[in-house]
PDB file of C-alpha atoms and ligand atoms in Angstrom:
ATOM      1  CA  MET A   1     -23.074   3.371  -9.392  1.00 83.00           C
ATOM      2  CA  GLU A   2     -19.480   3.900 -10.299  1.00 94.00           C
ATOM      3  CA  LYS A   3     -16.929   3.276  -7.486  1.00 98.00           C
ATOM      4  CA  THR A   4     -13.545   4.774  -6.998  1.00 98.00           C
ATOM      5  CA  ALA A   5     -10.286   3.488  -5.508  1.00 98.00           C
ATOM      6  CA  LEU A   6      -7.145   5.405  -4.661  1.00 99.00           C
ATOM      7  CA  VAL A   7      -4.007   3.388  -4.651  1.00 99.00           C
ATOM      8  CA  THR A   8      -0.906   5.078  -3.372  1.00 99.00           C
ATOM      9  CA  GLY A   9       2.407   4.213  -5.032  1.00 98.00           C
ATOM     10  CA  ALA A  10       0.676   2.713  -8.067  1.00 98.00           C
ATOM     11  CA  SER A  11       3.265   3.639 -10.634  1.00 98.00           C
ATOM     12  CA  ARG A  12       5.122   0.344 -10.120  1.00 97.00           C
ATOM     13  CA  GLY A  13       5.253  -2.967  -8.255  1.00 97.00           C
ATOM     14  CA  ILE A  14       2.531  -3.982  -5.879  1.00 98.00           C
ATOM     15  CA  GLY A  15       0.589  -0.664  -6.164  1.00 98.00           C
ATOM     16  CA  LYS A  16       0.329  -1.040  -9.908  1.00 98.00           C
ATOM     17  CA  ALA A  17      -0.776  -4.694  -9.758  1.00 98.00           C
ATOM     18  CA  VAL A  18      -3.476  -3.654  -7.149  1.00 98.00           C
ATOM     19  CA  ALA A  19      -4.651  -0.745  -9.362  1.00 99.00           C
ATOM     20  CA  LEU A  20      -5.030  -3.067 -12.390  1.00 98.00           C
ATOM     21  CA  ARG A  21      -6.812  -5.710 -10.336  1.00 98.00           C
ATOM     22  CA  LEU A  22      -9.282  -3.246  -8.776  1.00 98.00           C
ATOM     23  CA  ALA A  23      -9.853  -1.789 -12.316  1.00 98.00           C
ATOM     24  CA  LYS A  24     -10.817  -5.296 -13.420  1.00 98.00           C
ATOM     25  CA  ASP A  25     -13.117  -5.462 -10.418  1.00 98.00           C
ATOM     26  CA  GLY A  26     -15.008  -2.478 -11.772  1.00 98.00           C
ATOM     27  CA  TYR A  27     -13.398   0.464  -9.849  1.00 98.00           C
ATOM     28  CA  ASN A  28     -12.212   3.693 -11.476  1.00 98.00           C
ATOM     29  CA  ILE A  29      -8.730   4.314 -10.155  1.00 98.00           C
ATOM     30  CA  ALA A  30      -6.817   7.322  -8.799  1.00 98.00           C
ATOM     31  CA  VAL A  31      -3.133   6.387  -9.388  1.00 99.00           C
ATOM     32  CA  ASN A  32      -0.908   8.155  -6.895  1.00 99.00           C
ATOM     33  CA  TYR A  33       2.978   8.268  -7.269  1.00 98.00           C
ATOM     34  CA  ASN A  34       5.948  10.288  -6.093  1.00 98.00           C
ATOM     35  CA  SER A  35       8.346  11.005  -8.962  1.00 98.00           C
ATOM     36  CA  ASN A  36       7.904   8.516 -11.787  1.00 98.00           C
ATOM     37  CA  THR A  37       5.425  10.230 -14.108  1.00 98.00           C
ATOM     38  CA  ALA A  38       6.047   8.131 -17.188  1.00 98.00           C
ATOM     39  CA  LYS A  39       5.422   4.933 -15.145  1.00 98.00           C
ATOM     40  CA  ALA A  40       2.303   6.320 -13.554  1.00 98.00           C
ATOM     41  CA  GLU A  41       0.940   7.355 -17.028  1.00 98.00           C
ATOM     42  CA  GLU A  42       1.676   3.727 -18.161  1.00 98.00           C
ATOM     43  CA  THR A  43      -0.554   2.426 -15.321  1.00 98.00           C
ATOM     44  CA  VAL A  44      -3.228   4.793 -16.313  1.00 98.00           C
ATOM     45  CA  SER A  45      -3.115   3.695 -19.923  1.00 98.00           C
ATOM     46  CA  GLU A  46      -3.302   0.110 -18.901  1.00 98.00           C
ATOM     47  CA  ILE A  47      -6.289   0.692 -16.541  1.00 98.00           C
ATOM     48  CA  LYS A  48      -8.062   2.564 -19.447  1.00 98.00           C
ATOM     49  CA  ALA A  49      -7.460  -0.398 -21.767  1.00 98.00           C
ATOM     50  CA  LEU A  50      -9.357  -2.399 -19.302  1.00 98.00           C
ATOM     51  CA  GLY A  51     -12.437  -0.136 -19.637  1.00 97.00           C
ATOM     52  CA  ALA A  52     -12.112   1.698 -16.335  1.00 98.00           C
ATOM     53  CA  ASP A  53     -11.396   5.358 -15.836  1.00 98.00           C
ATOM     54  CA  ALA A  54      -8.139   6.533 -14.262  1.00 98.00           C
ATOM     55  CA  GLU A  55      -5.990   9.500 -13.488  1.00 98.00           C
ATOM     56  CA  ALA A  56      -2.479   9.995 -12.146  1.00 99.00           C
ATOM     57  CA  TYR A  57      -1.843  12.085  -9.054  1.00 99.00           C
ATOM     58  CA  LYS A  58       1.723  13.248  -8.252  1.00 98.00           C
ATOM     59  CA  ALA A  59       1.932  13.649  -4.474  1.00 99.00           C
ATOM     60  CA  ASP A  60       4.371  12.737  -1.742  1.00 98.00           C
ATOM     61  CA  THR A  61       2.092  10.996   0.690  1.00 99.00           C
ATOM     62  CA  SER A  62       4.248  12.199   3.701  1.00 98.00           C
ATOM     63  CA  ASP A  63       3.435  15.972   2.752  1.00 98.00           C
ATOM     64  CA  ILE A  64      -0.031  16.609   4.186  1.00 98.00           C
ATOM     65  CA  ASN A  65      -0.583  19.543   1.903  1.00 98.00           C
ATOM     66  CA  ALA A  66       0.143  17.598  -1.255  1.00 98.00           C
ATOM     67  CA  VAL A  67      -2.210  14.845   0.182  1.00 98.00           C
ATOM     68  CA  LYS A  68      -5.001  17.246   0.782  1.00 98.00           C
ATOM     69  CA  ALA A  69      -4.661  18.766  -2.699  1.00 98.00           C
ATOM     70  CA  MET A  70      -4.683  15.232  -4.211  1.00 98.00           C
ATOM     71  CA  PHE A  71      -7.875  14.338  -2.432  1.00 98.00           C
ATOM     72  CA  ARG A  72      -9.447  17.667  -3.637  1.00 98.00           C
ATOM     73  CA  GLU A  73      -8.607  16.735  -7.239  1.00 98.00           C
ATOM     74  CA  ILE A  74      -9.845  13.152  -6.870  1.00 98.00           C
ATOM     75  CA  LYS A  75     -13.118  14.497  -5.545  1.00 97.00           C
ATOM     76  CA  LYS A  76     -13.463  16.874  -8.520  1.00 97.00           C
ATOM     77  CA  LYS A  77     -12.890  14.085 -11.021  1.00 98.00           C
ATOM     78  CA  PHE A  78     -14.526  11.042  -9.533  1.00 97.00           C
ATOM     79  CA  GLY A  79     -16.952  12.546  -6.874  1.00 95.00           C
ATOM     80  CA  ARG A  80     -16.617   9.727  -4.416  1.00 95.00           C
ATOM     81  CA  LEU A  81     -13.965   7.422  -2.749  1.00 98.00           C
ATOM     82  CA  ASP A  82     -14.767   3.842  -1.898  1.00 98.00           C
ATOM     83  CA  VAL A  83     -11.439   2.318  -1.286  1.00 98.00           C
ATOM     84  CA  LEU A  84      -8.054   3.467  -0.196  1.00 99.00           C
ATOM     85  CA  VAL A  85      -5.071   1.120  -0.600  1.00 99.00           C
ATOM     86  CA  ASN A  86      -2.168   2.642   1.431  1.00 99.00           C
ATOM     87  CA  ASN A  87       0.771   1.138  -0.330  1.00 98.00           C
ATOM     88  CA  ALA A  88       3.400   3.712  -1.028  1.00 98.00           C
ATOM     89  CA  GLY A  89       6.442   2.802   0.977  1.00 98.00           C
ATOM     90  CA  VAL A  90      10.225   2.684   1.047  1.00 97.00           C
ATOM     91  CA  VAL A  91      12.789   0.355   2.439  1.00 95.00           C
ATOM     92  CA  ASP A  92      16.279   1.318   3.238  1.00 94.00           C
ATOM     93  CA  ASP A  93      18.019  -1.627   5.021  1.00 92.00           C
ATOM     94  CA  ALA A  94      20.855  -0.755   7.571  1.00 95.00           C
ATOM     95  CA  TYR A  95      22.214  -2.380  10.596  1.00 96.00           C
ATOM     96  CA  LEU A  96      21.495  -0.446  13.776  1.00 97.00           C
ATOM     97  CA  LEU A  97      24.910   1.242  13.914  1.00 97.00           C
ATOM     98  CA  MET A  98      24.666   2.373  10.308  1.00 97.00           C
ATOM     99  CA  ILE A  99      21.310   4.017  10.402  1.00 98.00           C
ATOM    100  CA  ASN A 100      21.499   7.610   9.432  1.00 97.00           C
ATOM    101  CA  GLN A 101      19.073  10.486  10.344  1.00 98.00           C
ATOM    102  CA  ASP A 102      17.919  11.206   6.746  1.00 98.00           C
ATOM    103  CA  SER A 103      17.003   7.657   5.996  1.00 98.00           C
ATOM    104  CA  LEU A 104      15.325   7.142   9.416  1.00 98.00           C
ATOM    105  CA  SER A 105      13.140  10.351   8.879  1.00 98.00           C
ATOM    106  CA  ARG A 106      12.319   9.452   5.274  1.00 98.00           C
ATOM    107  CA  SER A 107      11.171   5.941   6.349  1.00 98.00           C
ATOM    108  CA  LEU A 108       9.099   7.038   9.270  1.00 98.00           C
ATOM    109  CA  ASP A 109       7.608   9.886   7.177  1.00 98.00           C
ATOM    110  CA  ILE A 110       6.628   7.863   4.150  1.00 98.00           C
ATOM    111  CA  ASN A 111       5.838   4.509   5.756  1.00 98.00           C
ATOM    112  CA  ILE A 112       3.937   5.862   8.764  1.00 99.00           C
ATOM    113  CA  LYS A 113       2.964   9.457   8.363  1.00 98.00           C
ATOM    114  CA  GLY A 114       2.037   8.903   4.694  1.00 99.00           C
ATOM    115  CA  TYR A 115      -0.431   6.053   5.609  1.00 99.00           C
ATOM    116  CA  ILE A 116      -2.009   8.223   8.379  1.00 98.00           C
ATOM    117  CA  ASN A 117      -2.257  11.265   6.098  1.00 99.00           C
ATOM    118  CA  CYS A 118      -4.140   9.366   3.415  1.00 99.00           C
ATOM    119  CA  ALA A 119      -6.343   7.411   5.845  1.00 98.00           C
ATOM    120  CA  GLN A 120      -7.385  10.665   7.542  1.00 98.00           C
ATOM    121  CA  GLN A 121      -8.393  12.390   4.235  1.00 98.00           C
ATOM    122  CA  ALA A 122     -10.082   9.151   3.000  1.00 98.00           C
ATOM    123  CA  ALA A 123     -12.072   8.706   6.112  1.00 98.00           C
ATOM    124  CA  LEU A 124     -13.313  12.262   5.814  1.00 97.00           C
ATOM    125  CA  LYS A 125     -14.615  11.354   2.277  1.00 96.00           C
ATOM    126  CA  MET A 126     -16.052   7.932   3.321  1.00 97.00           C
ATOM    127  CA  TYR A 127     -17.927   9.227   6.443  1.00 95.00           C
ATOM    128  CA  GLY A 128     -20.561  10.732   4.236  1.00 92.00           C
ATOM    129  CA  ASN A 129     -21.208   7.509   2.416  1.00 94.00           C
ATOM    130  CA  LYS A 130     -21.241   5.423   5.704  1.00 95.00           C
ATOM    131  CA  SER A 131     -19.126   2.958   3.850  1.00 97.00           C
ATOM    132  CA  GLY A 132     -15.603   2.395   2.637  1.00 98.00           C
ATOM    133  CA  ARG A 133     -12.591   0.079   2.823  1.00 98.00           C
ATOM    134  CA  ILE A 134      -9.044   1.055   3.717  1.00 99.00           C
ATOM    135  CA  ILE A 135      -6.330  -1.665   3.046  1.00 99.00           C
ATOM    136  CA  ASN A 136      -2.851  -0.949   4.480  1.00 99.00           C
ATOM    137  CA  ILE A 137       0.038  -2.708   2.876  1.00 99.00           C
ATOM    138  CA  SER A 138       2.242  -3.941   5.769  1.00 98.00           C
ATOM    139  CA  SER A 139       5.002  -6.526   5.660  1.00 98.00           C
ATOM    140  CA  VAL A 140       5.892  -9.773   7.158  1.00 97.00           C
ATOM    141  CA  SER A 141       8.884  -7.944   8.537  1.00 97.00           C
ATOM    142  CA  SER A 142       6.307  -6.413  11.041  1.00 98.00           C
ATOM    143  CA  VAL A 143       6.119  -9.849  12.834  1.00 95.00           C
ATOM    144  CA  LEU A 144       9.503 -11.377  11.826  1.00 94.00           C
ATOM    145  CA  ALA A 145      12.963 -10.165  12.944  1.00 93.00           C
ATOM    146  CA  VAL A 146      15.062  -9.504   9.747  1.00 90.00           C
ATOM    147  CA  GLU A 147      18.621  -8.285  10.316  1.00 91.00           C
ATOM    148  CA  GLY A 148      19.128  -4.795   8.905  1.00 94.00           C
ATOM    149  CA  GLN A 149      15.351  -4.031   8.883  1.00 94.00           C
ATOM    150  CA  SER A 150      14.857  -2.555  12.393  1.00 97.00           C
ATOM    151  CA  VAL A 151      13.487   0.767  11.002  1.00 98.00           C
ATOM    152  CA  TYR A 152      11.499  -0.850   8.178  1.00 97.00           C
ATOM    153  CA  SER A 153      10.011  -3.452  10.736  1.00 98.00           C
ATOM    154  CA  ALA A 154       9.163  -0.783  13.232  1.00 98.00           C
ATOM    155  CA  THR A 155       7.303   1.172  10.588  1.00 98.00           C
ATOM    156  CA  LYS A 156       5.371  -1.927   9.445  1.00 98.00           C
ATOM    157  CA  GLY A 157       4.658  -2.851  13.021  1.00 98.00           C
ATOM    158  CA  ALA A 158       3.125   0.553  13.374  1.00 98.00           C
ATOM    159  CA  ILE A 159       1.018  -0.001  10.368  1.00 99.00           C
ATOM    160  CA  ASN A 160      -0.375  -3.262  12.119  1.00 98.00           C
ATOM    161  CA  SER A 161      -1.038  -1.273  15.249  1.00 98.00           C
ATOM    162  CA  LEU A 162      -2.756   1.663  13.432  1.00 98.00           C
ATOM    163  CA  THR A 163      -4.773  -0.774  11.274  1.00 99.00           C
ATOM    164  CA  ALA A 164      -6.444  -2.137  14.500  1.00 98.00           C
ATOM    165  CA  THR A 165      -7.021   1.303  16.170  1.00 98.00           C
ATOM    166  CA  MET A 166      -8.336   2.870  12.907  1.00 98.00           C
ATOM    167  CA  ALA A 167     -10.607  -0.221  12.493  1.00 98.00           C
ATOM    168  CA  LYS A 168     -12.200   0.388  15.889  1.00 98.00           C
ATOM    169  CA  GLU A 169     -12.668   4.049  15.416  1.00 98.00           C
ATOM    170  CA  LEU A 170     -14.081   3.742  11.924  1.00 98.00           C
ATOM    171  CA  ALA A 171     -16.272   0.653  12.233  1.00 98.00           C
ATOM    172  CA  PRO A 172     -19.229   2.677  13.556  1.00 98.00           C
ATOM    173  CA  HIS A 173     -18.976   4.726  10.388  1.00 98.00           C
ATOM    174  CA  GLY A 174     -19.228   1.678   8.168  1.00 98.00           C
ATOM    175  CA  ILE A 175     -15.510   1.862   7.095  1.00 98.00           C
ATOM    176  CA  LEU A 176     -13.491  -1.365   7.373  1.00 98.00           C
ATOM    177  CA  VAL A 177      -9.718  -1.343   7.826  1.00 99.00           C
ATOM    178  CA  ASN A 178      -7.510  -4.322   7.201  1.00 98.00           C
ATOM    179  CA  ALA A 179      -3.862  -4.898   6.299  1.00 99.00           C
ATOM    180  CA  VAL A 180      -1.979  -7.231   4.094  1.00 98.00           C
ATOM    181  CA  ALA A 181       1.478  -8.260   5.204  1.00 98.00           C
ATOM    182  CA  PRO A 182       3.433  -9.717   2.217  1.00 98.00           C
ATOM    183  CA  GLY A 183       6.657 -11.678   2.465  1.00 97.00           C
ATOM    184  CA  PHE A 184       9.136 -11.342  -0.324  1.00 95.00           C
ATOM    185  CA  ILE A 185       7.468 -10.074  -3.510  1.00 97.00           C
ATOM    186  CA  GLY A 186       9.312  -9.763  -6.804  1.00 92.00           C
ATOM    187  CA  THR A 187       9.238  -6.014  -7.391  1.00 90.00           C
ATOM    188  CA  ASP A 188      11.853  -3.200  -7.844  1.00 87.00           C
ATOM    189  CA  MET A 189      12.129  -3.048  -4.078  1.00 82.00           C
ATOM    190  CA  LEU A 190      13.449  -6.561  -4.046  1.00 82.00           C
ATOM    191  CA  SER A 191      15.722  -6.305  -7.091  1.00 81.00           C
ATOM    192  CA  SER A 192      18.155  -4.203  -5.197  1.00 77.00           C
ATOM    193  CA  ILE A 193      19.337  -7.118  -3.094  1.00 80.00           C
ATOM    194  CA  PRO A 194      22.341  -9.205  -4.312  1.00 84.00           C
ATOM    195  CA  GLN A 195      21.680 -12.533  -6.029  1.00 87.00           C
ATOM    196  CA  GLU A 196      23.293 -14.674  -3.257  1.00 90.00           C
ATOM    197  CA  LEU A 197      21.093 -12.996  -0.708  1.00 85.00           C
ATOM    198  CA  ALA A 198      18.055 -13.491  -2.807  1.00 88.00           C
ATOM    199  CA  GLU A 199      18.809 -17.257  -3.129  1.00 92.00           C
ATOM    200  CA  LYS A 200      19.309 -17.415   0.719  1.00 91.00           C
ATOM    201  CA  TYR A 201      15.929 -15.763   1.177  1.00 89.00           C
ATOM    202  CA  ILE A 202      14.235 -18.279  -1.425  1.00 95.00           C
ATOM    203  CA  ASP A 203      15.795 -21.110   0.583  1.00 96.00           C
ATOM    204  CA  SER A 204      14.178 -19.792   3.788  1.00 95.00           C
ATOM    205  CA  ILE A 205      10.669 -19.800   2.284  1.00 97.00           C
ATOM    206  CA  PRO A 206       8.779 -23.084   2.724  1.00 98.00           C
ATOM    207  CA  MET A 207       7.107 -22.615  -0.729  1.00 98.00           C
ATOM    208  CA  LYS A 208      10.672 -21.982  -2.247  1.00 97.00           C
ATOM    209  CA  LYS A 209       9.712 -18.944  -4.369  1.00 96.00           C
ATOM    210  CA  PHE A 210       9.026 -15.229  -4.034  1.00 96.00           C
ATOM    211  CA  GLY A 211       5.490 -14.065  -4.223  1.00 97.00           C
ATOM    212  CA  THR A 212       4.206 -11.909  -7.111  1.00 97.00           C
ATOM    213  CA  ALA A 213       2.553  -8.469  -6.985  1.00 98.00           C
ATOM    214  CA  GLU A 214      -0.501 -10.094  -8.358  1.00 98.00           C
ATOM    215  CA  ASP A 215      -0.642 -12.523  -5.453  1.00 98.00           C
ATOM    216  CA  VAL A 216      -0.962  -9.370  -3.234  1.00 98.00           C
ATOM    217  CA  ALA A 217      -3.395  -7.856  -5.600  1.00 98.00           C
ATOM    218  CA  ASN A 218      -5.674 -10.793  -5.280  1.00 98.00           C
ATOM    219  CA  VAL A 219      -5.869 -10.599  -1.496  1.00 98.00           C
ATOM    220  CA  VAL A 220      -6.528  -6.872  -1.670  1.00 98.00           C
ATOM    221  CA  SER A 221      -9.338  -7.453  -4.181  1.00 98.00           C
ATOM    222  CA  ALA A 222     -10.869  -9.944  -1.827  1.00 98.00           C
ATOM    223  CA  LEU A 223     -10.659  -7.681   1.137  1.00 98.00           C
ATOM    224  CA  CYS A 224     -12.488  -4.968  -0.842  1.00 98.00           C
ATOM    225  CA  SER A 225     -15.271  -7.424  -1.959  1.00 98.00           C
ATOM    226  CA  ASP A 226     -18.636  -8.182  -0.324  1.00 96.00           C
ATOM    227  CA  SER A 227     -17.339 -11.541   0.805  1.00 96.00           C
ATOM    228  CA  PHE A 228     -15.281  -9.726   3.427  1.00 97.00           C
ATOM    229  CA  SER A 229     -17.946  -7.379   4.955  1.00 97.00           C
ATOM    230  CA  TYR A 230     -17.731  -8.576   8.534  1.00 98.00           C
ATOM    231  CA  MET A 231     -13.865  -8.439   8.984  1.00 98.00           C
ATOM    232  CA  THR A 232     -11.970  -5.478  10.182  1.00 98.00           C
ATOM    233  CA  GLY A 233      -8.773  -4.669  11.989  1.00 98.00           C
ATOM    234  CA  GLN A 234      -7.029  -7.800  10.761  1.00 98.00           C
ATOM    235  CA  VAL A 235      -3.484  -8.290   9.271  1.00 98.00           C
ATOM    236  CA  ILE A 236      -3.392 -10.963   6.566  1.00 98.00           C
ATOM    237  CA  VAL A 237       0.039 -12.501   6.209  1.00 98.00           C
ATOM    238  CA  LEU A 238       0.868 -13.573   2.636  1.00 98.00           C
ATOM    239  CA  ASP A 239       4.454 -15.019   2.646  1.00 98.00           C
ATOM    240  CA  GLY A 240       4.698 -18.516   1.307  1.00 98.00           C
ATOM    241  CA  GLY A 241       5.035 -19.794   4.803  1.00 98.00           C
ATOM    242  CA  LEU A 242       8.113 -17.654   5.651  1.00 96.00           C
ATOM    243  CA  SER A 243       6.926 -16.604   9.074  1.00 96.00           C
ATOM    244  CA  LEU A 244       5.818 -20.102  10.223  1.00 96.00           C
TER     245      LEU A 244
HETATM  246  P1  LIG B   1       8.384  -0.303  -5.290  1.00 57.44           P
HETATM  247  O1  LIG B   1       8.411  -1.367  -6.381  1.00 57.44           O
HETATM  248  O2  LIG B   1       9.657   0.212  -4.784  1.00 57.44           O
HETATM  249  O3  LIG B   1       7.339   0.849  -5.627  1.00 57.44           O
HETATM  250  C1  LIG B   1       7.114   1.902  -4.609  1.00 57.44           C
HETATM  251  C2  LIG B   1       6.011   2.747  -5.178  1.00 57.44           C
HETATM  252  O4  LIG B   1       5.674   3.694  -4.011  1.00 57.44           O
HETATM  253  C3  LIG B   1       6.197   3.559  -6.325  1.00 57.44           C
HETATM  254  O5  LIG B   1       4.979   3.651  -7.021  1.00 57.44           O
HETATM  255  C4  LIG B   1       6.708   4.942  -5.851  1.00 57.44           C
HETATM  256  O6  LIG B   1       6.398   6.010  -6.711  1.00 57.44           O
HETATM  257  C5  LIG B   1       5.823   4.959  -4.623  1.00 57.44           C
HETATM  258  N1  LIG B   1       6.284   5.958  -3.658  1.00 57.44           N
HETATM  259  C6  LIG B   1       7.442   5.831  -2.931  1.00 57.44           C
HETATM  260  N2  LIG B   1       7.479   6.831  -2.027  1.00 57.44           N
HETATM  261  C7  LIG B   1       6.368   7.672  -2.214  1.00 57.44           C
HETATM  262  C8  LIG B   1       5.838   8.771  -1.554  1.00 57.44           C
HETATM  263  N3  LIG B   1       6.477   9.459  -0.609  1.00 57.44           N
HETATM  264  N4  LIG B   1       4.675   9.250  -2.026  1.00 57.44           N
HETATM  265  C9  LIG B   1       3.958   8.585  -3.048  1.00 57.44           C
HETATM  266  N5  LIG B   1       4.440   7.427  -3.568  1.00 57.44           N
HETATM  267  C10 LIG B   1       5.570   7.013  -3.197  1.00 57.44           C
HETATM  268  O7  LIG B   1       7.688  -1.029  -3.942  1.00 57.44           O
HETATM  269  P2  LIG B   1       6.835  -2.340  -3.767  1.00 57.44           P
HETATM  270  O8  LIG B   1       7.720  -3.453  -3.724  1.00 57.44           O
HETATM  271  O9  LIG B   1       5.683  -2.359  -4.844  1.00 57.44           O
HETATM  272  O10 LIG B   1       6.139  -2.128  -2.342  1.00 57.44           O
HETATM  273  C11 LIG B   1       4.910  -1.502  -2.273  1.00 57.44           C
HETATM  274  C12 LIG B   1       4.559  -1.648  -0.670  1.00 57.44           C
HETATM  275  O11 LIG B   1       4.594  -3.059  -0.373  1.00 57.44           O
HETATM  276  C13 LIG B   1       5.483  -0.980   0.239  1.00 57.44           C
HETATM  277  O12 LIG B   1       4.642  -0.445   1.358  1.00 57.44           O
HETATM  278  C14 LIG B   1       6.420  -2.043   0.859  1.00 57.44           C
HETATM  279  O13 LIG B   1       6.846  -1.705   2.092  1.00 57.44           O
HETATM  280  C15 LIG B   1       5.321  -3.253   0.792  1.00 57.44           C
HETATM  281  N6  LIG B   1       6.115  -4.525   0.787  1.00 57.44           N
HETATM  282  C16 LIG B   1       6.864  -4.941  -0.249  1.00 57.44           C
HETATM  283  C17 LIG B   1       7.403  -6.155  -0.251  1.00 57.44           C
HETATM  284  C18 LIG B   1       8.263  -6.602  -1.352  1.00 57.44           C
HETATM  285  O14 LIG B   1       8.954  -7.724  -1.246  1.00 57.44           O
HETATM  286  N7  LIG B   1       8.394  -5.961  -2.462  1.00 57.44           N
HETATM  287  C19 LIG B   1       7.258  -7.028   0.822  1.00 57.44           C
HETATM  288  C20 LIG B   1       6.479  -6.635   1.939  1.00 57.44           C
HETATM  289  C21 LIG B   1       5.810  -5.380   1.819  1.00 57.44           C
HETATM  290  P3  LIG B   1       7.581   6.435  -7.837  1.00 57.44           P
HETATM  291  O15 LIG B   1       7.528   5.304  -8.984  1.00 57.44           O
HETATM  292  O16 LIG B   1       7.010   7.759  -8.319  1.00 57.44           O
HETATM  293  O17 LIG B   1       8.827   6.475  -7.156  1.00 57.44           O
END
């Protein structure tokens, strides 16, 4: 039986690495993105080169109508949904007194509402199969105070909370929900920080290096596998020891 995974924000970074890894694991992949069509199509081509099927879906995950339309299209193309990886997220660091309303709304909408929108639609599809996996990409910032990240940390703390609640609600339906909380991972999201700050961050990591998107993808892959069929509601921290 062919299995399908939807990875949100899979045009770049962690989402792309997860999409490629799950394709290697035998899933067909729905590649969600927001604006970067060329990059999303690149991900699709790389997945197809691995022998899996894939299609790109442009949808702002914070827009419930766009999300519903995406899930309808995924059902038409792939028939079923086995895995949702809620990954699409934004970071917009600002000290408390500098936070502006637009940035605040955008972060709350994408990082929290977007995850709930997709989980809701995925659960509707997974109920019928009495099985499914939802993996929420959180952040170590959810458990660690990082100056300038009060909004980002709050959104990721919310993801940890909703992972536990969703896990409890969905367990009777055979749907397992877990989260991965990465530390610093070398993607576009991180490349915006100045070199001196990057060096300061590296120095604070016991393993003295940033993680890679593939490090995160490996954990997501494991959480989707049969080896993890009795674990739900957990947040796996993957940070080179940063939070210790
Ligand atoms: P990234 O390189 O900036 O990529 C972000 C991805 O999300 C892109 O594919 C982007 O699509 C998509 N996206 C953004 N807003 C969206 C929306 N409204 N609807 C649909 N897609 C949207 O980010 P990343 O570093 O891979 O981070 C991915 C996730 O990991 C995020 O949840 C982030 O908080 C978390 N995380 C990252 C790090 C890190 O150090 N990088 C650490 C901890 C946690 P477009 O290409 O179309 O813009």
